[in-house]
PDB file of C-alpha atoms in Angstrom:
ATOM      1  CA  UNK A 428     106.307  51.496 239.144  1.00  0.00           C
ATOM      2  CA  UNK A 429     105.533  54.860 237.530  1.00  0.00           C
ATOM      3  CA  UNK A 430     106.589  57.952 239.001  1.00  0.00           C
ATOM      4  CA  UNK A 431     103.394  60.279 240.829  1.00  0.00           C
ATOM      5  CA  UNK A 432     102.873  63.235 238.642  1.00  0.00           C
ATOM      6  CA  UNK A 433     102.102  66.802 240.022  1.00  0.00           C
ATOM      7  CA  UNK A 434     100.194  69.368 238.447  1.00  0.00           C
ATOM      8  CA  UNK A 435     100.580  72.965 238.973  1.00  0.00           C
ATOM      9  CA  UNK A 436     100.076  76.531 237.207  1.00  0.00           C
ATOM     10  CA  UNK A 437     102.691  79.505 236.670  1.00  0.00           C
ATOM     11  CA  UNK A 438     101.578  82.387 235.132  1.00  0.00           C
ATOM     12  CA  UNK A 439      98.034  80.484 234.136  1.00  0.00           C
ATOM     13  CA  UNK A 440      99.997  78.352 232.506  1.00  0.00           C
ATOM     14  CA  UNK A 441      99.883  74.432 233.231  1.00  0.00           C
ATOM     15  CA  UNK A 442     102.585  72.788 234.837  1.00  0.00           C
ATOM     16  CA  UNK A 443     103.483  68.850 235.246  1.00  0.00           C
ATOM     17  CA  UNK A 444     105.976  67.420 236.837  1.00  0.00           C
ATOM     18  CA  UNK A 445     107.215  65.063 238.550  1.00  0.00           C
ATOM     19  CA  UNK A 446     110.042  64.419 241.059  1.00  0.00           C
ATOM     20  CA  UNK A 447     113.283  62.864 240.608  1.00  0.00           C
ATOM     21  CA  UNK A 448     115.789  62.009 242.173  1.00  0.00           C
ATOM     22  CA  UNK A 449     119.777  62.928 241.725  1.00  0.00           C
ATOM     23  CA  UNK A 450     121.895  59.579 239.989  1.00  0.00           C
ATOM     24  CA  UNK A 451     123.392  57.390 242.423  1.00  0.00           C
ATOM     25  CA  UNK A 452     126.706  58.845 243.452  1.00  0.00           C
ATOM     26  CA  UNK A 453     126.160  62.012 242.659  1.00  0.00           C
ATOM     27  CA  UNK A 454     125.353  65.287 244.755  1.00  0.00           C
ATOM     28  CA  UNK A 455     122.880  68.101 244.331  1.00  0.00           C
ATOM     29  CA  UNK A 456     124.304  71.279 245.166  1.00  0.00           C
ATOM     30  CA  UNK A 457     123.346  75.055 245.099  1.00  0.00           C
ATOM     31  CA  UNK A 458     125.485  77.605 244.895  1.00  0.00           C
ATOM     32  CA  UNK A 459     125.583  81.678 245.304  1.00  0.00           C
ATOM     33  CA  UNK A 460     127.986  83.984 245.192  1.00  0.00           C
ATOM     34  CA  UNK A 461     129.608  86.087 247.820  1.00  0.00           C
ATOM     35  CA  UNK A 462     130.760  88.680 245.945  1.00  0.00           C
ATOM     36  CA  UNK A 463     129.989  89.582 241.779  1.00  0.00           C
ATOM     37  CA  UNK A 464     133.298  90.503 240.485  1.00  0.00           C
ATOM     38  CA  UNK A 465     133.620  94.226 238.800  1.00  0.00           C
ATOM     39  CA  UNK A 466     135.206  93.094 236.000  1.00  0.00           C
ATOM     40  CA  UNK A 467     134.793  89.708 233.274  1.00  0.00           C
ATOM     41  CA  UNK A 468     138.916  88.577 234.344  1.00  0.00           C
ATOM     42  CA  UNK A 469     138.516  88.909 238.177  1.00  0.00           C
ATOM     43  CA  UNK A 470     138.431  85.931 239.998  1.00  0.00           C
ATOM     44  CA  UNK A 471     134.651  84.352 241.397  1.00  0.00           C
ATOM     45  CA  UNK A 472     134.473  82.902 244.416  1.00  0.00           C
ATOM     46  CA  UNK A 473     131.147  80.232 244.993  1.00  0.00           C
ATOM     47  CA  UNK A 474     130.705  78.523 248.203  1.00  0.00           C
ATOM     48  CA  UNK A 475     128.020  75.888 248.409  1.00  0.00           C
ATOM     49  CA  UNK A 476     125.354  76.934 250.098  1.00  0.00           C
ATOM     50  CA  UNK A 477     122.692  73.461 250.167  1.00  0.00           C
ATOM     51  CA  UNK A 478     122.529  70.079 249.318  1.00  0.00           C
ATOM     52  CA  UNK A 479     119.129  67.557 248.086  1.00  0.00           C
ATOM     53  CA  UNK A 480     118.735  64.227 246.856  1.00  0.00           C
ATOM     54  CA  UNK A 481     115.204  64.893 244.476  1.00  0.00           C
ATOM     55  CA  UNK A 482     114.110  67.603 243.015  1.00  0.00           C
ATOM     56  CA  UNK A 483     111.333  68.618 241.101  1.00  0.00           C
ATOM     57  CA  UNK A 484     111.444  68.466 237.101  1.00  0.00           C
ATOM     58  CA  UNK A 485     108.519  70.610 235.353  1.00  0.00           C
ATOM     59  CA  UNK A 486     106.991  70.817 231.742  1.00  0.00           C
ATOM     60  CA  UNK A 487     104.996  73.296 229.939  1.00  0.00           C
ATOM     61  CA  UNK A 488     101.766  71.915 228.797  1.00  0.00           C
ATOM     62  CA  UNK A 489     102.734  68.131 228.609  1.00  0.00           C
ATOM     63  CA  UNK A 490     103.332  65.260 230.831  1.00  0.00           C
ATOM     64  CA  UNK A 491     106.697  64.060 231.385  1.00  0.00           C
ATOM     65  CA  UNK A 492     108.236  61.514 229.790  1.00  0.00           C
ATOM     66  CA  UNK A 493     111.307  59.529 228.729  1.00  0.00           C
ATOM     67  CA  UNK A 494     111.879  61.779 225.787  1.00  0.00           C
ATOM     68  CA  UNK A 495     112.588  64.051 227.231  1.00  0.00           C
ATOM     69  CA  UNK A 496     115.911  65.798 227.258  1.00  0.00           C
ATOM     70  CA  UNK A 497     116.160  66.355 230.716  1.00  0.00           C
ATOM     71  CA  UNK A 498     114.779  62.535 231.467  1.00  0.00           C
ATOM     72  CA  UNK A 499     117.508  61.469 228.750  1.00  0.00           C
ATOM     73  CA  UNK A 500     120.625  63.671 230.858  1.00  0.00           C
ATOM     74  CA  UNK A 501     119.541  61.575 233.353  1.00  0.00           C
ATOM     75  CA  UNK A 502     119.951  57.728 231.818  1.00  0.00           C
ATOM     76  CA  UNK A 503     123.082  58.637 230.303  1.00  0.00           C
ATOM     77  CA  UNK A 504     124.958  59.199 233.836  1.00  0.00           C
ATOM     78  CA  UNK A 505     123.976  56.264 234.423  1.00  0.00           C
ATOM     79  CA  UNK A 506     125.278  55.161 230.466  1.00  0.00           C
ATOM     80  CA  UNK A 507     128.255  56.129 231.298  1.00  0.00           C
ATOM     81  CA  UNK A 508     128.902  55.563 234.817  1.00  0.00           C
ATOM     82  CA  UNK A 509     128.501  51.854 232.940  1.00  0.00           C
ATOM     83  CA  UNK A 510     131.168  52.251 229.296  1.00  0.00           C
ATOM     84  CA  UNK A 511     133.418  54.108 231.315  1.00  0.00           C
ATOM     85  CA  UNK A 512     133.099  51.611 234.042  1.00  0.00           C
ATOM     86  CA  UNK A 513     136.415  48.671 234.146  1.00  0.00           C
ATOM     87  CA  UNK A 514     136.253  45.174 232.781  1.00  0.00           C
ATOM     88  CA  UNK A 515     136.998  42.180 233.754  1.00  0.00           C
ATOM     89  CA  UNK A 516     138.025  40.985 230.361  1.00  0.00           C
ATOM     90  CA  UNK A 517     140.978  39.259 229.328  1.00  0.00           C
ATOM     91  CA  UNK A 518     142.577  38.218 226.318  1.00  0.00           C
ATOM     92  CA  UNK A 519     144.105  35.061 225.752  1.00  0.00           C
ATOM     93  CA  UNK A 520     147.102  34.366 223.089  1.00  0.00           C
ATOM     94  CA  UNK A 521     145.352  32.686 220.242  1.00  0.00           C
ATOM     95  CA  UNK A 522     143.186  35.561 220.614  1.00  0.00           C
ATOM     96  CA  UNK A 523     146.053  38.096 220.300  1.00  0.00           C
ATOM     97  CA  UNK A 524     147.367  36.083 216.921  1.00  0.00           C
ATOM     98  CA  UNK A 525     144.248  36.818 215.146  1.00  0.00           C
ATOM     99  CA  UNK A 526     144.401  39.968 215.040  1.00  0.00           C
ATOM    100  CA  UNK A 527     146.042  41.821 212.109  1.00  0.00           C
ATOM    101  CA  UNK A 528     146.394  45.403 211.560  1.00  0.00           C
TER     102      UNK A 528
END
């Protein structure tokens, strides 16, 4: 199922976009800094002001596609979960004896 494409303009330039969902297991957050620090060494404090589970994604002059770096990043989040999830593979003693170092 193809996601609905959105169109808009910004300063006369065409924008093409779509609504994306935050990957499952994640929550989008918006943070606000209450007070800017006086120096770079001073500790910064931010507060979460809002959360979201979907957002608008825009491209300038082209339709969003799977080739966009942003879309690839969302795919990587899902792939990363798979790569780092525990497996239930068992190794037999005959497999261990066949390993040479």
